[in-house]
Structure formats: structure tokens, C-alpha cells
Amino acid sequence: MTTLETYPITVGNVTRHVPLVETLPGMRIPLVEFLGDPELVEEAAKLLLEKLPEETELLFSLECSSVPLVHRLAQLSDLPYVVARKRRRAYMDDPLIQEVPSLTLGASDTLWLDRRWAERIMNQKVTLVMDVVSSGGTMKALDRLAHRAGGQVVGRLTVFQQGKREFNGELVYLYEIPIL
Amino acid sequence: MKTYPVEIAGVRRELPVVQVGEGVAVALLNLLGDPELTEAVAEEMARRLPEGAEVLVTPEVKAVPLAHALAVRTGLPYVVARKTVKPYMIRPVTREVISITTGKPQTLVLDGADVERIRRKNVVIVDDVVSTGSTLKGLRELIESVGGRVVGVLAVFTEGSPRNDVTALGHLPLFKPEQ
């Protein structure tokens, strides 16, 4: 085993020493992982709940790493949630398709939303939920998708804002993490 | 739209029946976006957890909220097998499986850090629906290839033909597409 350099990340009372990964030559970022960490999810969901706009009627997120977080936030707030997919599924009927303008950590560049799920968003006041926002391209695509499904976006929440803010919509975040 | 009524862990749902291939339709279970059902299923699954289970493994993405909820209830860690290799992964281990339904190849990936959480451990696989079993087979081989022991498989439903290698809360038939 090689020893990895780590970076301390704190959410409420939970601290994790996460690996620093080099995404581009000379650019390293702390790799936050909510998948497989119920304790971190619990803490983050509790704190996000305090920031959730009161008028919110539905939470909207995307696969995969934000899923446990939006599940828990939905439970705590007693609100429904919808998840956009990154691949077309065989059962999708007339899906909404949204290109993501920028790539973060090799994430897919297209979001898919089954029509049945888009209908749940229609005429709802929607808060967007993501675990980490860096350039904001994915958040912007999610925003656009919510609008196209007929929802009104009333909030954009994330646990971590990473690096320089380029997202020019209103974004509420709990913590900043650096690009080193 | 045709639906199929189910009752799982005391929760009733009308599952939409959707066509997924030539001549085949399925009742579509979606735990994503259904915290009530997810939590009820997790409660029921926790009672059926195999003796000696040490870690849960789930394929992304529909069963992820379930694995999370089951991990909270049992205090066990869980690992998500991803479907693509991410650039940030360190020494990922992959396995190709061919989906019998779609005929398309599918990749299952464990990040190196997660491999260490599985090695020499008693693993329980958690999934939403086990149909042809191609994902299950691939996942089982992947876990065993890194030294994990699969001691049980928990699913919400088996689908198509019944299976005795899966502990399921219910069974779904396959459907003919509507004309």
C-alpha cells in the first residue's frame, strides 16, 4: 500500500481524512465521499435541513454520490424527491435530456429524466441538492432540467463548494473546500 | 397506464408496467424518490440479515438509498459497486457482465479503497430487483475475486423465475407489452 496524502474535511461533528487526488496535472482536490458513509450523510442532512427554503415542495438531485444525502434530507423534511439519471434506461418514456456544460471528475455529460418523474416536478417549488459543487456546470444543468420539467427552483443547496465560484446562480453551501 | 399492485413490508404501491425490450414488460420498482418504501424495506431486511454479515455491497444506483438505510439500522458499512471507472479511483477492480435482458455489456467497478473493506469479510449483496441474475453473478464474482465471501443476497423482489439463492421480500412476474 502506498500512503496517500489526506486532507481533513469536517461536517458538523464529523471529521474525515479524505485522500487528496490529482484531477489535472498540478491540481489536487480533497475527495469527499458520501457513498458508504451514513454518519457523514446524517450530519450533512441535518445541517442542510436548516438551510432548506421553507416554501420547498420537492427536492431534486442526480445520481449517484448525492443519493443517500437527498434520501435522508427528504426523510427529515418530509418532502418527496426526484433523481435525474446519467444514463438512459430501457424503461424511460419520452425522457427529458439535458447536456451538462462542464465535466467534473469524469462525470457523465448528460442527464436523463423519465417523463413520469418530470411530471412530479411540474408546478412544484423545487430545491436542488448536491453533495459537492465545483464549477457549477452540473448544478446549472439540474437547474435547467427542473425548469424544463415545469418546476420553479426556489433553492440550490450543497454541502461543499469547491474552489473558485463560477456558478452565477444563488448557491447555499455549508463549507468550502480548496483546490490545492 | 397499466400498473401492478404490490405490498412490501406493509407499504402498498401501484408499480407502472413498462416495456423494456422486444416482447417483455416489467413492473417498475423505484426506490429512488420513495423514502417511505425504502425505510420499510430496510426495516424488514434488517430482520433477515444473514448471521455473521460484516459488510453490505450494492450496485449503483437504485438500491443505494436502501443500502444506506440498511447500514444505518444494522451498523454495518456498505460499499457501492460503480458502473464506470472514475478518474479519481485508486487501483480499481472491474468485471464485465453481459445483461441477458439487453444483451449489452455492463461494467462493475470497485474502488481500491473499497476492495480493502471487502477482503476477507462476510459480504451481503443488497439489490432492489434480481431478474436474470446477470448483475448478481457479476457482482458475486467481483467480490470473490478480491477475497470477499458472499454469505447472502437480499433483494426487494425476485423477478421472472423464482430463485433460491436470494432472500427476497416478494416476487414479480414478467409481463407481455400492451398492444
Coordinates of C-alpha atoms in Angstrom, one line a residue:
Chain A
M1 CA 0.0 0.0 0.0
T2 CA 1.2 3.4 -0.9
T3 CA 0.4 6.1 1.7
L4 CA -1.9 8.7 0.4
E5 CA -1.8 12.2 1.4
T6 CA -5.0 13.2 3.1
Y7 CA -6.9 16.3 3.9
P8 CA -9.2 16.9 6.9
I9 CA -12.9 17.5 6.0
T10 CA -15.3 18.4 8.7
V11 CA -19.1 18.4 8.6
G12 CA -20.7 19.4 11.9
N13 CA -19.2 17.0 14.5
V14 CA -17.8 14.5 11.9
T15 CA -14.3 14.7 10.6
R16 CA -12.9 12.6 7.8
H17 CA -9.3 12.5 6.5
V18 CA -10.0 12.1 2.8
P19 CA -7.5 11.4 0.0
L20 CA -6.1 14.2 -2.0
V21 CA -6.4 13.3 -5.6
E22 CA -4.8 14.9 -8.6
T23 CA -7.5 15.5 -11.1
L24 CA -5.4 17.6 -13.5
P25 CA -1.6 17.8 -13.5
G26 CA -0.6 20.0 -10.6
M27 CA -4.2 20.4 -9.3
R28 CA -5.2 18.4 -6.3
I29 CA -8.6 18.2 -4.6
P30 CA -9.8 16.6 -1.4
L31 CA -12.0 13.7 -2.5
V32 CA -15.2 13.8 -0.4
E33 CA -17.3 10.6 -0.4
F34 CA -20.8 10.4 0.9
L35 CA -21.5 7.0 -0.5
G36 CA -20.8 4.4 2.1
D37 CA -20.7 6.9 5.0
P38 CA -24.1 7.1 6.8
E39 CA -22.6 9.1 9.7
L40 CA -21.4 11.9 7.4
V41 CA -24.7 11.8 5.4
E42 CA -26.6 12.1 8.7
E43 CA -24.6 15.1 9.8
A44 CA -24.8 16.9 6.5
A45 CA -28.5 16.3 6.0
K46 CA -29.3 17.8 9.4
L47 CA -27.3 20.9 8.6
L48 CA -28.8 21.2 5.1
L49 CA -32.3 20.9 6.6
E50 CA -31.6 24.2 8.5
K51 CA -30.8 25.9 5.1
L52 CA -33.8 24.4 3.2
P53 CA -36.1 27.2 1.9
E54 CA -39.4 26.9 3.7
E55 CA -41.5 27.1 0.6
T56 CA -39.8 24.0 -0.9
E57 CA -42.3 21.3 -2.1
L58 CA -39.8 18.9 -3.7
L59 CA -36.1 18.0 -3.7
F60 CA -34.3 17.4 -7.0
S61 CA -30.9 15.8 -7.3
L62 CA -28.9 13.5 -9.5
E63 CA -27.2 10.1 -9.3
C64 CA -25.0 8.8 -7.7
S65 CA -23.0 10.3 -4.8
S66 CA -25.7 12.7 -3.7
V67 CA -28.4 10.0 -3.5
P68 CA -28.0 9.0 0.2
L69 CA -27.9 12.7 1.1
V70 CA -31.1 13.6 -0.7
H71 CA -32.8 10.4 0.6
R72 CA -32.1 11.5 4.2
L73 CA -32.9 15.1 3.6
A74 CA -36.3 14.0 2.1
Q75 CA -37.0 12.0 5.3
L76 CA -36.0 14.8 7.6
S77 CA -38.1 17.4 5.7
D78 CA -40.9 15.0 4.9
L79 CA -40.7 16.1 1.2
P80 CA -40.7 14.0 -1.9
Y81 CA -37.5 13.8 -4.1
V82 CA -36.6 13.1 -7.7
V83 CA -33.3 11.9 -9.0
A84 CA -32.0 12.6 -12.5
R85 CA -30.1 9.7 -14.1
K86 CA -26.8 9.8 -16.0
R87 CA -27.7 7.0 -18.4
R88 CA -30.8 6.3 -20.4
R89 CA -32.7 3.4 -19.0
A90 CA -34.8 1.0 -21.2
Y91 CA -38.0 1.8 -19.4
M92 CA -37.7 5.6 -19.9
D93 CA -40.7 7.0 -21.8
D94 CA -40.1 10.2 -23.7
P95 CA -37.4 11.4 -21.2
L96 CA -36.1 15.0 -20.9
I97 CA -32.5 15.1 -21.9
Q98 CA -30.1 17.7 -20.6
E99 CA -26.5 18.3 -21.6
V100 CA -24.1 19.2 -18.8
P101 CA -21.8 22.0 -19.9
S102 CA -18.7 21.0 -18.0
L103 CA -17.2 17.8 -16.8
T104 CA -16.3 17.3 -13.2
L105 CA -14.2 14.3 -12.2
G106 CA -15.2 12.5 -15.4
A107 CA -18.9 12.6 -14.6
S108 CA -21.3 11.9 -17.4
D109 CA -22.2 14.8 -19.6
T110 CA -25.9 14.1 -20.0
L111 CA -28.8 14.0 -17.5
W112 CA -31.9 11.9 -18.2
L113 CA -35.3 12.4 -16.6
D114 CA -38.1 10.0 -17.3
R115 CA -41.3 11.7 -18.2
R116 CA -43.1 10.1 -15.2
W117 CA -40.7 11.8 -12.9
A118 CA -40.7 15.1 -14.8
E119 CA -44.5 15.2 -14.1
R120 CA -43.8 15.2 -10.4
I121 CA -41.7 18.3 -10.7
M122 CA -44.3 20.2 -12.7
N123 CA -45.8 23.2 -10.8
Q124 CA -43.7 22.4 -7.8
K125 CA -41.3 24.7 -5.8
V126 CA -38.1 22.8 -6.2
T127 CA -34.8 22.9 -4.2
L128 CA -31.8 21.4 -5.9
V129 CA -29.5 19.3 -3.7
M130 CA -25.9 18.2 -4.5
D131 CA -23.1 16.9 -2.3
V132 CA -20.3 18.9 -4.0
V133 CA -20.4 21.8 -6.4
S134 CA -17.2 22.8 -8.2
S135 CA -17.5 24.7 -11.5
G136 CA -21.3 24.6 -11.1
G137 CA -21.9 23.1 -14.5
T138 CA -23.8 20.2 -13.2
M139 CA -25.9 22.4 -10.8
K140 CA -26.7 24.6 -13.8
A141 CA -27.8 21.6 -15.8
L142 CA -30.0 20.4 -13.0
D143 CA -31.5 23.9 -12.7
R144 CA -32.3 23.9 -16.4
L145 CA -33.8 20.4 -16.2
A146 CA -36.1 21.5 -13.3
H147 CA -37.3 24.5 -15.3
R148 CA -37.9 22.3 -18.4
A149 CA -40.0 19.9 -16.3
G150 CA -42.2 22.9 -15.3
G151 CA -40.8 23.4 -11.8
Q152 CA -39.9 26.6 -10.0
V153 CA -36.4 26.5 -8.5
V154 CA -36.5 28.2 -5.1
G155 CA -33.2 26.9 -3.7
R156 CA -29.8 25.4 -4.5
L157 CA -28.1 23.6 -1.7
T158 CA -24.7 21.9 -1.5
V159 CA -22.6 20.6 1.3
F160 CA -19.3 21.6 -0.3
Q161 CA -18.4 24.4 -2.6
Q162 CA -15.0 23.5 -4.2
G163 CA -12.6 26.1 -5.4
K164 CA -13.5 29.4 -7.2
R165 CA -17.1 30.2 -7.6
E166 CA -18.1 30.3 -11.3
F167 CA -21.7 29.4 -10.8
N168 CA -23.7 32.6 -11.2
G169 CA -26.9 31.4 -9.6
E170 CA -27.7 31.7 -5.9
L171 CA -26.0 28.8 -4.2
V172 CA -26.2 28.0 -0.5
Y173 CA -23.3 25.8 0.8
L174 CA -22.2 24.6 4.2
Y175 CA -18.4 24.5 3.7
E176 CA -15.7 25.5 1.2
I177 CA -13.0 23.0 0.2
P178 CA -9.9 24.1 -1.5
I179 CA -8.2 23.2 -4.7
L180 CA -4.6 22.7 -3.8
Chain B
M1 CA -51.2 3.1 -18.0
K2 CA -51.2 -0.4 -16.7
T3 CA -50.0 -0.9 -13.2
Y4 CA -49.3 -3.9 -10.9
P5 CA -50.2 -3.7 -7.2
V6 CA -47.7 -4.8 -4.7
E7 CA -47.5 -4.8 -0.9
I8 CA -44.0 -4.8 0.5
A9 CA -43.2 -4.6 4.2
G10 CA -46.7 -3.2 4.8
V11 CA -46.5 -0.5 2.2
R12 CA -48.7 -0.6 -0.9
R13 CA -47.6 0.7 -4.3
E14 CA -49.0 0.5 -7.8
L15 CA -45.9 -0.2 -10.0
P16 CA -46.1 1.0 -13.6
V17 CA -45.8 -1.8 -16.1
V18 CA -43.3 -0.7 -18.7
Q19 CA -41.9 -2.2 -21.8
V20 CA -38.1 -2.9 -21.6
G21 CA -37.4 -5.0 -24.6
E22 CA -38.8 -6.9 -27.5
G23 CA -41.9 -8.6 -26.1
V24 CA -41.1 -8.0 -22.5
A25 CA -42.6 -5.6 -19.9
V26 CA -41.7 -5.3 -16.2
A27 CA -43.3 -3.8 -13.2
L28 CA -41.0 -0.9 -12.4
L29 CA -39.9 -0.6 -8.8
N30 CA -38.2 2.7 -8.0
L31 CA -36.7 3.2 -4.5
L32 CA -35.1 6.4 -5.7
G33 CA -37.6 9.1 -4.6
D34 CA -39.5 6.8 -2.2
P35 CA -38.1 7.2 1.3
E36 CA -41.2 5.6 2.9
L37 CA -40.9 2.4 1.0
T38 CA -37.1 2.4 1.3
E39 CA -37.2 2.6 5.1
A40 CA -39.9 0.0 5.4
V41 CA -37.9 -2.4 3.2
A42 CA -34.7 -1.7 5.2
E43 CA -36.6 -2.5 8.4
E44 CA -37.8 -5.8 7.0
M45 CA -34.4 -6.7 5.5
A46 CA -32.6 -6.0 8.8
R47 CA -34.5 -8.9 10.3
R48 CA -33.4 -11.2 7.5
L49 CA -29.7 -10.3 7.6
P50 CA -27.6 -13.4 7.4
E51 CA -25.7 -14.4 10.5
G52 CA -22.1 -13.1 10.5
A53 CA -22.6 -10.4 7.9
E54 CA -19.8 -7.8 8.1
V55 CA -20.3 -5.6 5.1
L56 CA -23.0 -4.7 2.6
V57 CA -22.3 -4.3 -1.2
T58 CA -24.8 -2.8 -3.6
P59 CA -24.6 -2.0 -7.3
E60 CA -25.3 1.7 -8.2
V61 CA -27.7 3.4 -8.2
K62 CA -31.4 2.4 -7.5
A63 CA -30.5 0.4 -4.4
V64 CA -28.2 3.0 -2.9
P65 CA -30.8 4.6 -0.6
L66 CA -31.7 1.1 0.6
A67 CA -28.1 0.1 1.3
H68 CA -27.7 3.4 3.2
A69 CA -30.9 2.8 5.3
L70 CA -29.9 -0.8 6.0
A71 CA -26.4 0.3 7.0
V72 CA -27.9 2.8 9.5
R73 CA -30.1 0.0 11.0
T74 CA -27.5 -2.7 11.2
G75 CA -24.4 -0.6 11.9
L76 CA -22.6 -2.4 9.1
P77 CA -20.6 -0.5 6.5
Y78 CA -21.7 -0.5 2.9
V79 CA -19.8 -0.3 -0.4
V80 CA -21.3 0.8 -3.8
A81 CA -20.1 -1.1 -6.9
R82 CA -20.0 1.6 -9.6
K83 CA -20.8 1.1 -13.2
T84 CA -17.9 3.2 -14.6
V85 CA -14.3 3.6 -13.6
K86 CA -13.9 7.1 -12.1
P87 CA -10.6 9.0 -12.8
Y88 CA -10.1 9.5 -9.0
M89 CA -10.2 5.8 -8.2
I90 CA -7.1 4.2 -6.9
R91 CA -6.4 0.7 -8.2
P92 CA -10.0 -0.1 -9.2
V93 CA -11.0 -3.7 -9.9
T94 CA -13.5 -4.3 -12.7
R95 CA -15.7 -7.1 -14.1
E96 CA -17.7 -7.1 -17.3
V97 CA -21.1 -8.7 -17.3
I98 CA -23.5 -9.2 -20.2
S99 CA -27.0 -8.2 -19.4
I100 CA -29.3 -11.1 -20.6
T101 CA -32.2 -8.7 -21.0
T102 CA -30.5 -6.0 -23.1
G103 CA -27.6 -8.0 -24.4
K104 CA -25.3 -5.1 -23.7
P105 CA -22.1 -5.3 -21.7
Q106 CA -22.1 -3.7 -18.3
T107 CA -19.1 -3.0 -16.1
L108 CA -19.0 -3.3 -12.4
V109 CA -16.2 -1.5 -10.5
L110 CA -14.8 -1.5 -7.0
D111 CA -12.5 1.3 -6.0
G112 CA -9.3 0.1 -4.4
A113 CA -10.2 1.6 -1.0
D114 CA -13.4 -0.4 -1.1
V115 CA -11.6 -3.6 -2.0
E116 CA -9.9 -3.3 1.3
R117 CA -13.2 -3.1 3.1
I118 CA -14.4 -6.3 1.4
R119 CA -11.3 -8.5 1.5
R120 CA -11.7 -11.5 4.0
K121 CA -15.1 -10.2 5.0
N122 CA -18.5 -11.8 5.1
V123 CA -20.4 -9.9 2.4
V124 CA -24.1 -9.5 1.9
I125 CA -25.2 -8.2 -1.5
V126 CA -28.2 -5.8 -1.4
D127 CA -30.2 -5.1 -4.6
D128 CA -33.7 -3.9 -5.5
V129 CA -34.8 -6.5 -8.1
V130 CA -32.9 -9.6 -9.1
S131 CA -34.2 -10.7 -12.5
T132 CA -32.0 -12.7 -14.8
G133 CA -29.3 -12.5 -12.2
S134 CA -26.5 -11.3 -14.6
T135 CA -25.7 -8.3 -12.3
L136 CA -25.8 -10.6 -9.3
K137 CA -23.5 -13.1 -10.9
G138 CA -21.0 -10.4 -11.9
L139 CA -21.1 -8.8 -8.5
R140 CA -20.6 -12.1 -6.8
E141 CA -17.6 -12.9 -9.0
L142 CA -16.2 -9.4 -8.4
I143 CA -16.4 -9.7 -4.7
E144 CA -14.9 -13.2 -4.6
S145 CA -12.1 -12.1 -6.9
V146 CA -10.9 -9.6 -4.3
G147 CA -11.2 -12.1 -1.4
G148 CA -14.7 -11.4 0.0
R149 CA -17.1 -14.2 1.0
V150 CA -20.7 -13.7 -0.2
V151 CA -22.8 -15.0 2.7
G152 CA -26.2 -13.8 1.4
V153 CA -28.2 -11.9 -1.1
L154 CA -31.0 -9.6 0.0
A155 CA -33.4 -8.2 -2.6
V156 CA -36.8 -6.5 -2.5
F157 CA -38.1 -8.7 -5.4
T158 CA -37.0 -11.6 -7.5
E159 CA -38.5 -11.3 -11.0
G160 CA -39.4 -13.9 -13.6
S161 CA -38.4 -17.3 -12.3
P162 CA -38.1 -17.8 -8.5
R163 CA -34.5 -18.2 -7.2
N164 CA -33.4 -20.0 -4.0
D165 CA -30.1 -18.1 -3.8
V166 CA -31.8 -14.8 -3.0
T167 CA -33.7 -13.7 0.1
A168 CA -36.5 -11.6 -1.3
L169 CA -39.5 -9.8 0.3
G170 CA -41.6 -10.5 -2.8
H171 CA -41.8 -11.8 -6.3
L172 CA -42.7 -10.0 -9.6
P173 CA -43.9 -11.7 -12.8
L174 CA -42.8 -10.7 -16.2
F175 CA -45.5 -9.1 -18.5
K176 CA -46.4 -9.0 -22.2
P177 CA -46.3 -5.5 -23.6
E178 CA -49.7 -3.9 -24.2
Q179 CA -50.7 -3.6 -27.9

